[in-house]
Coordinates of C-alpha atoms and ligand atoms in Angstrom, one line a residue:
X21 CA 18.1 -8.7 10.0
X22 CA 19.6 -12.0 8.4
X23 CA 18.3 -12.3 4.6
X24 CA 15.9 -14.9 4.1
X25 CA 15.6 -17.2 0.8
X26 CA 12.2 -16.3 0.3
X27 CA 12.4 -18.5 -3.0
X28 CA 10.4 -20.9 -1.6
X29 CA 7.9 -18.9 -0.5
X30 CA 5.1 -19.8 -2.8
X31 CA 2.6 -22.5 -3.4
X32 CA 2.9 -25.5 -3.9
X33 CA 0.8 -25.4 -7.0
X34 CA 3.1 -22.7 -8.7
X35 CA 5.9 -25.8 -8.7
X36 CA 4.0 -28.9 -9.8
X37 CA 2.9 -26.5 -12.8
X38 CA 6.7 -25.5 -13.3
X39 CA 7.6 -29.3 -13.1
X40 CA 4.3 -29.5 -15.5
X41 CA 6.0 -26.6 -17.9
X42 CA 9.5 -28.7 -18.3
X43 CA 8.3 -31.9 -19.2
X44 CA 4.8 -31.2 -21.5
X45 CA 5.7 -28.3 -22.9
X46 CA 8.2 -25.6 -23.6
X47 CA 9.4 -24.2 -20.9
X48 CA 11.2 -21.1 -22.2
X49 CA 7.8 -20.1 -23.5
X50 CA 7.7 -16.7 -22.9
X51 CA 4.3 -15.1 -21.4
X52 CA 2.9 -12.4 -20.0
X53 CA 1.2 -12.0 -16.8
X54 CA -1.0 -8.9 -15.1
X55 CA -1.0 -8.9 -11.3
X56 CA -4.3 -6.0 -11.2
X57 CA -7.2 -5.8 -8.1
X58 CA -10.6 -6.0 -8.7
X59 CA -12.1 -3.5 -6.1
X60 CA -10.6 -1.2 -3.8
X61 CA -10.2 -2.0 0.3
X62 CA -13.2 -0.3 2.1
X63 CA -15.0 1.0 -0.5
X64 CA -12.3 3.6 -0.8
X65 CA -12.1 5.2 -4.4
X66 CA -8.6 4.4 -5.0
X67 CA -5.9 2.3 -3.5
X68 CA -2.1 3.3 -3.0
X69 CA 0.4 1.1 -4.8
X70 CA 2.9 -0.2 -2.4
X71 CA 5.4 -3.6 -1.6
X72 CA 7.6 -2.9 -4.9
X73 CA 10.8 -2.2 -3.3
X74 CA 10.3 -5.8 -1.7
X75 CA 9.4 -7.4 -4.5
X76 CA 12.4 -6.5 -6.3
X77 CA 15.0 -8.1 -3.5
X78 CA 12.9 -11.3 -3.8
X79 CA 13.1 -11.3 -7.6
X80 CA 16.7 -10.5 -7.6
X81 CA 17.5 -13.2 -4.7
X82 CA 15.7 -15.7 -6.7
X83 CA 17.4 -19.2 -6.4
X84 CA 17.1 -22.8 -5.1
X85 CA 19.8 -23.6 -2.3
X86 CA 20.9 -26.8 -1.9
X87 CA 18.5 -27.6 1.2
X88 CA 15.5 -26.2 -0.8
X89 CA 16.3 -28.9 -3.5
X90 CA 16.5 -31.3 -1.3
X91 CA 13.3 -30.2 0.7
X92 CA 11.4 -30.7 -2.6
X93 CA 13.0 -33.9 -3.5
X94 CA 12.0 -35.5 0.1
X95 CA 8.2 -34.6 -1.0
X96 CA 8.2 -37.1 -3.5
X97 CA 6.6 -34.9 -5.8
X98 CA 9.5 -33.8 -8.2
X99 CA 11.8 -35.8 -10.4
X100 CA 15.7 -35.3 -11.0
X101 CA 15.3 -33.6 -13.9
X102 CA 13.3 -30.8 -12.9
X103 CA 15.1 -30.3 -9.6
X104 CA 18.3 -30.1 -11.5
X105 CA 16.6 -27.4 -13.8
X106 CA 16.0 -25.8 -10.4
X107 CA 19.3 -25.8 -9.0
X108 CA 20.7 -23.3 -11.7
X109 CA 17.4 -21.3 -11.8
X110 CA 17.3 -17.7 -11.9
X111 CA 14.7 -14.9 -13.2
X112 CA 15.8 -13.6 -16.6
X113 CA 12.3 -11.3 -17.8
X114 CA 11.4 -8.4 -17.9
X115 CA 9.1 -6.4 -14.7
X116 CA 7.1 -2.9 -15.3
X117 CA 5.3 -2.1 -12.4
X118 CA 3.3 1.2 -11.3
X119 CA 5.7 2.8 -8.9
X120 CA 4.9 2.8 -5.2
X121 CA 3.2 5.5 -3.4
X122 CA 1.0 6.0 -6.7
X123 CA -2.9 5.9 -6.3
X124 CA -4.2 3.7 -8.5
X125 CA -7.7 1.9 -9.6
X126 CA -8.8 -1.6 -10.3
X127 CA -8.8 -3.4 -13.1
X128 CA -5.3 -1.8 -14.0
X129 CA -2.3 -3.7 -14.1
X130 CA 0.2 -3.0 -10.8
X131 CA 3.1 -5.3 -12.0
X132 CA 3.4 -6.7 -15.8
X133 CA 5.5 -9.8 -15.6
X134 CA 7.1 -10.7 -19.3
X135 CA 9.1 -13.7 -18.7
X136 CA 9.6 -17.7 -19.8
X137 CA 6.9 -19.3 -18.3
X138 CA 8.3 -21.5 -15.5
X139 CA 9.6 -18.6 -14.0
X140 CA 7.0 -15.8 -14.5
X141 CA 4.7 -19.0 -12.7
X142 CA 6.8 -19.5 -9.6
X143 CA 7.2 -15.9 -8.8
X144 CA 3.0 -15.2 -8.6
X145 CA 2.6 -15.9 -4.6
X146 CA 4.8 -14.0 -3.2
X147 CA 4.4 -11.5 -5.7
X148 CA 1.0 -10.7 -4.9
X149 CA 1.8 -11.5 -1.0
X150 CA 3.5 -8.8 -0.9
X151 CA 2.0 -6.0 -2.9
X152 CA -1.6 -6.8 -1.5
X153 CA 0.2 -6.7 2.3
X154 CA 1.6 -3.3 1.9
X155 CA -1.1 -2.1 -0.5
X156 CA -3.9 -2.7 1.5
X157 CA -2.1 -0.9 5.0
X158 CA -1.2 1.9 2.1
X159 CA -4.6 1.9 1.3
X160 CA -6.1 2.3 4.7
X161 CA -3.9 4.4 6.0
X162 CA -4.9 7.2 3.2
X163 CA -8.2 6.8 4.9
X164 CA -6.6 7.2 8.3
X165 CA -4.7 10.5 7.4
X166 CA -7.5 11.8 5.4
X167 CA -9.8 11.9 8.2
X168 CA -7.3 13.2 10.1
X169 CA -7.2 16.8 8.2
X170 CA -3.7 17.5 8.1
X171 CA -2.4 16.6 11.8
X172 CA 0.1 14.5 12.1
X173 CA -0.8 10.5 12.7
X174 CA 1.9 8.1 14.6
X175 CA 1.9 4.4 13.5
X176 CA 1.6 2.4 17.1
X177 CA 0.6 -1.0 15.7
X178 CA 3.2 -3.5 16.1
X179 CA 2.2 -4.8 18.9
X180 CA -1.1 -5.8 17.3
X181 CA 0.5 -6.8 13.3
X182 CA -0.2 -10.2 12.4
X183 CA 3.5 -11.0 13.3
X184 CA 6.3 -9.7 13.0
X185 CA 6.5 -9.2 8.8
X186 CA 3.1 -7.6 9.1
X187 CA 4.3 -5.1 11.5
X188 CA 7.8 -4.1 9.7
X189 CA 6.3 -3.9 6.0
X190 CA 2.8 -2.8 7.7
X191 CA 4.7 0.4 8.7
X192 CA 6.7 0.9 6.0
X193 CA 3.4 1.2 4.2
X194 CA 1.8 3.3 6.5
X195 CA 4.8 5.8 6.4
X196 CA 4.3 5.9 2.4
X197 CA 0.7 6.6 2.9
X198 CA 1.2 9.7 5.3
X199 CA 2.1 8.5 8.4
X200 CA 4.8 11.1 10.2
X201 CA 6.4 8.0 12.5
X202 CA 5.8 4.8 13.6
X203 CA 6.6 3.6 16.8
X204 CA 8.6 0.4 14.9
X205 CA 12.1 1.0 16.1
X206 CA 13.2 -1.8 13.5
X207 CA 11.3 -0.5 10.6
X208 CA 12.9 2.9 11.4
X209 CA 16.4 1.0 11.3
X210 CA 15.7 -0.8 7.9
X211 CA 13.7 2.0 6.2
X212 CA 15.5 5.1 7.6
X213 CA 12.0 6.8 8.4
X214 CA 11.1 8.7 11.7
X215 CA 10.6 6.9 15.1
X216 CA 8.3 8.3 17.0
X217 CA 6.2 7.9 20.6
X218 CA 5.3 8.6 23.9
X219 CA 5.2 6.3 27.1
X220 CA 3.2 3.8 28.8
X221 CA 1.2 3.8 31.6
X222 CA 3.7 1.1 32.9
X223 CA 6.2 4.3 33.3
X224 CA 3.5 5.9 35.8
X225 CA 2.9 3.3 37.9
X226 CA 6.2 2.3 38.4
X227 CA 6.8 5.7 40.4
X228 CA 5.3 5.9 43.6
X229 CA 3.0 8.7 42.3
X230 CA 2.2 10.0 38.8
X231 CA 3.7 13.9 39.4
X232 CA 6.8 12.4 39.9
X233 CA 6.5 9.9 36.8
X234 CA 6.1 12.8 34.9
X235 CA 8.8 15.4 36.2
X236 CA 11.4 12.2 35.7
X237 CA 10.5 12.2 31.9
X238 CA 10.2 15.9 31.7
X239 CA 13.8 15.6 33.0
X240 CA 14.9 13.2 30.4
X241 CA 12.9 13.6 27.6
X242 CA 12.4 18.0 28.0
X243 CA 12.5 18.5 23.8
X244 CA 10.3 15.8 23.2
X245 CA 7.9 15.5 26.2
X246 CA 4.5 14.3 25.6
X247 CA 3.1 12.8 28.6
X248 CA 0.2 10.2 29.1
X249 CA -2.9 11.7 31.5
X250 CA -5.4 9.0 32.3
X251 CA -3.4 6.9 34.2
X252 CA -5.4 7.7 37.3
X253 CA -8.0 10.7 36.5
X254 CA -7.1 12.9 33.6
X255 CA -9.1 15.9 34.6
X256 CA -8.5 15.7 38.2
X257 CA -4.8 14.2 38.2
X258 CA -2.9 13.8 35.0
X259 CA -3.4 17.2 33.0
X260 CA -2.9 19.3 36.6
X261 CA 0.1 17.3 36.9
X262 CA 1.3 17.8 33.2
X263 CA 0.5 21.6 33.8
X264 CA 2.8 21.8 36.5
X265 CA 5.3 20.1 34.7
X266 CA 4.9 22.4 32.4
X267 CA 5.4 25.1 34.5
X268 CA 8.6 24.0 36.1
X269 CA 10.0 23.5 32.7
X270 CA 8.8 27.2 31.8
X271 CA 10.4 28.8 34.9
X272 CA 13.7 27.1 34.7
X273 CA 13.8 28.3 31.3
X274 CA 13.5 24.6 29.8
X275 CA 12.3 25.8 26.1
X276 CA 9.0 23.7 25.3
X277 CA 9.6 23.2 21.9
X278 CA 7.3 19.8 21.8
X279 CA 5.4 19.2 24.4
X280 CA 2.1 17.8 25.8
X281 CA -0.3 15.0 26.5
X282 CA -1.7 12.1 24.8
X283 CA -4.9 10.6 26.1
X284 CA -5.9 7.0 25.8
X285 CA -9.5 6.1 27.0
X286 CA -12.8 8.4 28.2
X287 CA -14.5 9.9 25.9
X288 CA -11.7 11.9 23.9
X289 CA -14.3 14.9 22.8
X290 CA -14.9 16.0 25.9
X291 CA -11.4 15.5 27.7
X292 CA -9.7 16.9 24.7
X293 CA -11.6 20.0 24.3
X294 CA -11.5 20.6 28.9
X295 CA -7.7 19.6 28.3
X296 CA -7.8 22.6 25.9
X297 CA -9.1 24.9 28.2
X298 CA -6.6 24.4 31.4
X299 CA -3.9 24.0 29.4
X300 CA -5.2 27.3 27.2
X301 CA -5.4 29.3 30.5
X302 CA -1.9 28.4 31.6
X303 CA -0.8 30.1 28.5
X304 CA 0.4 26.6 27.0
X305 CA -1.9 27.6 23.5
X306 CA 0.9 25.0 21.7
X307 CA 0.5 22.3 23.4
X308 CA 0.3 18.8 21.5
X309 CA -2.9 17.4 22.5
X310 CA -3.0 13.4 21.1
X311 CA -4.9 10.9 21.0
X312 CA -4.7 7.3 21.0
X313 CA -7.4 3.9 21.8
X314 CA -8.3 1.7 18.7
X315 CA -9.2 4.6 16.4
X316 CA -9.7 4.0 12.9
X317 CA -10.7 7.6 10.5
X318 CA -14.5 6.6 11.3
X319 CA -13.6 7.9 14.6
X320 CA -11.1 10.1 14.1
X321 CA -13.9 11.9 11.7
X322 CA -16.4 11.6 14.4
X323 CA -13.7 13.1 17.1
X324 CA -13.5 15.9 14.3
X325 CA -17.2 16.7 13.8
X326 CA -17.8 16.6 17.8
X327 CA -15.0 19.2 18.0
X328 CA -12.4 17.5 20.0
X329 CA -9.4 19.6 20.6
X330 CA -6.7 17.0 19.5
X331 CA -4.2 17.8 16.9
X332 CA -2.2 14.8 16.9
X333 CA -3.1 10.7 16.8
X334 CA -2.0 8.0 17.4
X335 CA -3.4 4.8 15.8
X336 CA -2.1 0.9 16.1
X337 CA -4.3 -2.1 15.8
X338 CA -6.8 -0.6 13.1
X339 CA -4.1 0.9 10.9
X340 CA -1.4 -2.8 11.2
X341 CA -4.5 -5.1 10.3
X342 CA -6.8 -3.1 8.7
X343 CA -9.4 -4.5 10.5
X344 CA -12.4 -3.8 8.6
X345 CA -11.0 -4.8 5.3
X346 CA -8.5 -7.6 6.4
X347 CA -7.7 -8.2 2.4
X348 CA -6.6 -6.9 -0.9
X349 CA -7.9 -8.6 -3.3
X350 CA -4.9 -8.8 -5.7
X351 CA -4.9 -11.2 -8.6
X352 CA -2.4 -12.5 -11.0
X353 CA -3.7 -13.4 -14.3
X354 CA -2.2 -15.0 -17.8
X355 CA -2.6 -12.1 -20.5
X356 CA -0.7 -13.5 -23.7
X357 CA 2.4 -16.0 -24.7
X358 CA 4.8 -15.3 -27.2
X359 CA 4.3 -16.9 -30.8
X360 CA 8.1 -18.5 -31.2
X361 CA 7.2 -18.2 -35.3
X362 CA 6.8 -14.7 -35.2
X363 CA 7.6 -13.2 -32.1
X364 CA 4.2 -11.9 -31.3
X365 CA 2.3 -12.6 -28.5
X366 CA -0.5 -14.2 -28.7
X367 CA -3.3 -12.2 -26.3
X368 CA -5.0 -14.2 -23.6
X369 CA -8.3 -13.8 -22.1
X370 CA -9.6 -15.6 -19.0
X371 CA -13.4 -16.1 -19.2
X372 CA -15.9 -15.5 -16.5
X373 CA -20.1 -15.4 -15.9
X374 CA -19.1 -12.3 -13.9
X375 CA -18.0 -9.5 -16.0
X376 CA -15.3 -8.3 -13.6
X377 CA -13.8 -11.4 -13.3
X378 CA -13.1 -11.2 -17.5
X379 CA -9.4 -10.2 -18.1
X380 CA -7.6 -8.1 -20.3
X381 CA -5.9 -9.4 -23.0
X382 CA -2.7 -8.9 -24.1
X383 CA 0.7 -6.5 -23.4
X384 CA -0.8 -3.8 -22.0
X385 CA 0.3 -0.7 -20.3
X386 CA -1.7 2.5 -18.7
X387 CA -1.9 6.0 -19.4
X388 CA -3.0 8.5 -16.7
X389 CA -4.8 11.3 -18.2
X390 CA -5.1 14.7 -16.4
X391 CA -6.9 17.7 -16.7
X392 CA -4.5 20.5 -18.4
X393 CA -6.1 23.3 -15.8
X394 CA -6.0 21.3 -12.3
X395 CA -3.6 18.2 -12.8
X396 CA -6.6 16.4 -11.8
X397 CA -7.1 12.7 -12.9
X398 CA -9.6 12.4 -15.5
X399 CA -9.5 8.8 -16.0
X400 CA -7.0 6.1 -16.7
X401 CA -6.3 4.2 -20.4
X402 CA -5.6 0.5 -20.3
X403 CA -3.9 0.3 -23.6
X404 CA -1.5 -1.5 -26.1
X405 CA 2.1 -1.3 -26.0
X406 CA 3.1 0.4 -29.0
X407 CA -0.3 2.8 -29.5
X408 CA 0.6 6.2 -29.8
X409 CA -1.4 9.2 -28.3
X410 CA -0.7 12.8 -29.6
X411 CA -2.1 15.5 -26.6
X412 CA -2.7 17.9 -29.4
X413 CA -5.4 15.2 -30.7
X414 CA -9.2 15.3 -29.2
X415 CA -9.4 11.5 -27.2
X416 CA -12.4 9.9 -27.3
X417 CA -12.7 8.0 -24.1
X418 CA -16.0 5.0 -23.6
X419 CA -16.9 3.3 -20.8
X420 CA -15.8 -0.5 -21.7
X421 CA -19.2 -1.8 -21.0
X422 CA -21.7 0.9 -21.3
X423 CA -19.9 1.4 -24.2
X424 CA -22.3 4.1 -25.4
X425 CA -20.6 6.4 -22.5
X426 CA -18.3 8.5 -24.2
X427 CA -16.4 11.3 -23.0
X428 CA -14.6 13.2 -25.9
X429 CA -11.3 15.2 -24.7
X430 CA -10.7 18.7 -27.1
X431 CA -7.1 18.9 -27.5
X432 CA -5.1 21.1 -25.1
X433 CA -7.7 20.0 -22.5
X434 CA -5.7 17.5 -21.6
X435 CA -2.2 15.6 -20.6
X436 CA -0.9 12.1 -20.6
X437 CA 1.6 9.7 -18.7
X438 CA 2.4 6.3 -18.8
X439 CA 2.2 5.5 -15.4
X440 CA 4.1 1.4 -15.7
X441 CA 8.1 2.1 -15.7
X442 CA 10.8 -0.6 -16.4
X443 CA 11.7 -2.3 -13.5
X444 CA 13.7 -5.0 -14.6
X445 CA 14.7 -5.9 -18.2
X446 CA 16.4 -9.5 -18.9
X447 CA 16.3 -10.4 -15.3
X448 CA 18.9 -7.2 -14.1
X449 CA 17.1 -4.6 -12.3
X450 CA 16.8 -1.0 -14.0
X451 CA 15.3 0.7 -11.4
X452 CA 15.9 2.7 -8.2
X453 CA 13.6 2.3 -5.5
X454 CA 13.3 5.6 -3.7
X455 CA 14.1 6.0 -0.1
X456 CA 10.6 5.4 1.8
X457 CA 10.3 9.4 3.0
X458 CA 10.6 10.4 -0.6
X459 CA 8.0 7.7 -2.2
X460 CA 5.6 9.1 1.0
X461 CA 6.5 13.1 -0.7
X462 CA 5.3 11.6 -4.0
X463 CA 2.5 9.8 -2.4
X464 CA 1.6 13.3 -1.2
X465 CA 1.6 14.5 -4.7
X466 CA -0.5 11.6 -6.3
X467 CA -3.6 12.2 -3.9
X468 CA -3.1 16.0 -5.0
X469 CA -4.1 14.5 -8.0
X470 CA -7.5 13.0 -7.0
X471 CA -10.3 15.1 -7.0
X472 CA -11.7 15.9 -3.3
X473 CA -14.7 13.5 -4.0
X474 CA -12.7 10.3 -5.2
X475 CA -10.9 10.7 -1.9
X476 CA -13.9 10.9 0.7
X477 CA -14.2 8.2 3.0
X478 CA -17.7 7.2 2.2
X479 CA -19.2 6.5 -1.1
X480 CA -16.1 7.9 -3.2
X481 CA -17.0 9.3 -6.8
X482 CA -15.6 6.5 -9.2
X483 CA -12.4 7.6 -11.3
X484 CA -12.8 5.4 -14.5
X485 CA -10.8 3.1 -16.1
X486 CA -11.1 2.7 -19.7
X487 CA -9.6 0.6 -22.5
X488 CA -8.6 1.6 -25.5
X489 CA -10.0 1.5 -29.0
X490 CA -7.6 -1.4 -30.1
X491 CA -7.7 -3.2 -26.7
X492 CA -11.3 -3.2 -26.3
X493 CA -11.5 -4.5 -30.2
X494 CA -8.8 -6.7 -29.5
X495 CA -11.1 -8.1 -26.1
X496 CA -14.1 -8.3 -27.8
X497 CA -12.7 -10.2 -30.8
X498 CA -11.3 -13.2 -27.8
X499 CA -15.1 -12.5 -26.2
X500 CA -16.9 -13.3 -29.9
X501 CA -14.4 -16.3 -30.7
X502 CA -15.9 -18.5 -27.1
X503 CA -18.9 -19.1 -28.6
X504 CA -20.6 -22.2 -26.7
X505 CA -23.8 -24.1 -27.8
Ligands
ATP602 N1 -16.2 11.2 21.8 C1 -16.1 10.0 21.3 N2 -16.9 9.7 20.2 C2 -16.8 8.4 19.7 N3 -15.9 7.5 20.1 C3 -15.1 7.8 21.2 C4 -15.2 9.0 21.8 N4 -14.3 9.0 22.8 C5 -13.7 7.8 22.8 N5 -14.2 7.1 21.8 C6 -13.8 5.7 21.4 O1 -14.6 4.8 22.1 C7 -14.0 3.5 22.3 C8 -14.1 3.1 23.8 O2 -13.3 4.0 24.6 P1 -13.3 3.9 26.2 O3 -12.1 4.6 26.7 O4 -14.6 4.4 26.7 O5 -13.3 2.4 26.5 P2 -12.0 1.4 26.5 O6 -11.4 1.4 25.2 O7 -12.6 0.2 27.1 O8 -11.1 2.1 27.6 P3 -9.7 1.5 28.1 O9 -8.7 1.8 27.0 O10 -9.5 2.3 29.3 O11 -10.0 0.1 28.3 C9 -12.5 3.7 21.9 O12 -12.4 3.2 20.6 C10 -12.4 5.2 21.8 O13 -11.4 5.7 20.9
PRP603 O1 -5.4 1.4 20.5 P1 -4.5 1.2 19.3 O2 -5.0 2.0 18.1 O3 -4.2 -0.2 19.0 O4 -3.1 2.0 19.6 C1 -2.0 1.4 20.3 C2 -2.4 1.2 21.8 O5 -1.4 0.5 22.4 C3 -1.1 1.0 23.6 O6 -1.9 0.5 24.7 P2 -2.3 -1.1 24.8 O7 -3.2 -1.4 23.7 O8 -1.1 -1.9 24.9 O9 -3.1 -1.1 26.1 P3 -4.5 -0.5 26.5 O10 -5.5 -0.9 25.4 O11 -4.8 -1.0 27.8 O12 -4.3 1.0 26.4 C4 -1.5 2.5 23.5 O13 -1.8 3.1 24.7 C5 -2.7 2.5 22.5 O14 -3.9 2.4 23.2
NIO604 O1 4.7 5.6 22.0 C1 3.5 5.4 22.3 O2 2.8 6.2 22.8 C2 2.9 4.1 21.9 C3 3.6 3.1 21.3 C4 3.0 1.9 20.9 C5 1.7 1.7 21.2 N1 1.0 2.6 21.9 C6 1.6 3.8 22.2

């Protein structure tokens, strides 16, 4: 695919606040900014961190063309000055992000921006466009795999993404979060992931009869032969007709190494588990029975519970738009500016009536801590850059409201990590985005690390976030100094 200048990509108020920075101010002022969530997509108990690969190439392609310059010159909205600033602009901060594939929990921040204001401004949009895209499919597509206990799932969505970008990035997120393939031939191409799928029922009907439709793709497909049954009558028609495809392959010594039938409509309890049974008593006990028509893990767990006899799924339009939680609600949010005198910065809070919508101050960073015995999350520390934690030390962990909830860790109970890495450090990138099959292995890991009940689909058991000692002082302190009559 051609590269696209995304730098424009962004709204509109991002630039009349740039322009704002250049003239009233300093614009070399350096800040800090915390893109974090609030609350997690579909009431799940965590959310999968995802769109970072993609946010570096637009932060390293950062730069006005010639044509953009003019573009914003014909709005009438930007002097000479400022557009001249533009025309050499290019990102020179420092990024620490979370690294994809990680499950992660609100309130914490993703992607730490440190970087002279005009530019650590401009970059917020697309920023968050893309992390809350590819989170969110990340997200629901946990949910998707969950409930599907281990068999494999197939992204089939493209067809259904909310364009074309939706689709590509869509299943590069849903191969992070578990997915074994995606039907997304140019996704495969860019990502290097596997591409995966079946036929349509356009491939039957084009044949004069369906035994035939299937014996041609048996022909040319015969290693990877999964063929669609409900074209006409799947009990009647399409799974007698697999079954003696099946048997022609057997007795001309074809090996049926992956093979079967996917079913797309009917009730799939009931076909799956007769499907089961003739293809059981033709001694094809291997047999890849899937599954495919707008499911979503609500049915997928209901397929589950009713017993249905399919050990493979494929799932499009629920999984591309995650259509019961269309949004992640990523935010992007001032957190302190840098004191020129001293070279401190100066920690920001943003003010709300709604607690959650307060902000954390300052330059912050998160530890993960883990149970010593399982590897299991206990809870996450928002903290200080620069605080210090010794493992061999008890922790004392409160609740940042309910502040009388504590939760104190003996030492040797316990481990640490920092869980925000360096991404890029005076604007030149210092990190190596894994290949997207190995951040979907450490994806695996990461939800090893969340206990069973954090990752059930309904009413998930809370991990918690905490702050630390010093931030929560530090918080309080910006809280007690807005004092309003
Ligand atoms: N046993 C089942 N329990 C719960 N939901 C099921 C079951 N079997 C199928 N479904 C779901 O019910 C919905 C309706 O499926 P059904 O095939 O009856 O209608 P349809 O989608 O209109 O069919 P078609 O694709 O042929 O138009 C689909 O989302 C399907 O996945
Ligand atoms: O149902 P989804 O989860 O979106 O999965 C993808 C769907 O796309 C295909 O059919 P298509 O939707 O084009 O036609 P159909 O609805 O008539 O089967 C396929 O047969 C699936 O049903
Ligand atoms: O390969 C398949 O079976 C497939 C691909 C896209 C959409 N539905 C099904």
């Amino acid at each position: 695919m051609s590269k696209r200048n995304l730098t424009l990509l962004t709204d509109l108020y991002e630039l009349t606040m740039m322009q704002g920075y250049f003239y009233a101010k300093d614009a070399n002022e350096t800040v800090i900014f915390d893109a974090f969530y609030r609350d997690n997509p579909d009431g799940n108990g965590f959310a999968i961190a995802a769109g970072l690969e993609q946010v570096i190439e637009y932060i390293e392609d950062l730069h006005f063309d010639p044509e953009d310059i003019d573009y914003l010159r014909s709005t009438g909205i930007f002097k000479e000055d400022f557009l001249e600033y533009l025309a050499d602009f290019k990102f020179t901060g420092d990024i620490y992000a979370v690294p994809e594939g990680t499950v992660v929990f609100p309130r914490e921040p993703l992607v730490k921006v440190i970087a002279p204001i005009m530019q650590a401004q401009l970059v917020e949009t697309a920023l968050l466009n893309i992390i809350n895209h590819q989170s969110l499919i990340a997200t629901k597509t946990s949910r998707i795999v969950h409930a599907a206990g281990g068999d494999g799932v197939m992204e089939f969505g493209l067809r259904r993404a909310q364009g074309p970008d939706a689709g590509i990035y869509g299943a590069r997120a849903a191969m992070i979060a578990g997915c074994i393939g995606t039907s997304n031939v140019l996704c495969g191409q860019m990502f290097d992931v596997p591409v995966k799928g079946t036929h349509a029922h356009s491939w039957i009907m084009s044949f004069p009869d369906e035994l035939t439709a299937f014996r041609t793709y048996a022909k040319l497909y015969p290693s990877a032969c999964i063929l669609l049954v409900d074209t006409y009558d799947t009990l009647k028609s399409g799974i007698p007709h697999a079954i003696q495809v099946f048997k022609e392959m057997r007795e001309a010594g074809i090996p049926l190494t992956f093979y079967g039938i996917r079913m797309d409509s009917g009730d799939l309890a009931y076909l799956s588990k007769e499907a089961k049974k003739m293809l059981d008593a033709e001694g094809f006990t291997d047999a890849v029975i899937s599954a495919s028509n707008d499911l979503d893990e609500g049915l997928i767990s209901s397929l589950k519970n009713q017993g249905a006899a399919i050990n493979s799924w494929g799932v499009g339009t629920n999984l591309i738009t995650s259509k019961d939680c269309p949004s992640f609600g990523g935010v992007y949010k001032l957190a302190a500016i840098k004191d020129k005198a001293t070279g401190k910065f100066i920690p920001k809070i943003k003010l709300s009536e709604n607690e959650e919508k307060i902000t954390n101050p300052g330059n912050k960073t998160i530890y993960r801590i883990y149970s010593r015995d399982s590897h299991k999350i206990i809870a996450d520390l928002i903290c200080l850059v620069g605080e210090t934690y010794d493992e061999n030390n008890s922790l004392l962990l409160f609740d940042p409201v309910a502040t009388w909830k504590k939760t104190l860790l003996a030492p040797g109970t316990y481990t640490m990590k920092e869980i925000m890495v360096p991404i890029f450090k005076d604007g030149v990138c210092v990190y190596h985005s894994p290949k997207v099959m190995e951040i979907r292995e450490y994806c695996k890991k990461e939800l090893d690390t969340l206990w069973d009940e954090t990752k059930r689909l309904v009413n998930p058991h809370e991990v918690h976030v905490d702050l630390s000692n010093e931030l929560w002082h530090m918080k309080t302190r910006l809280l007690d100094a807005y004092h309003f009559e």
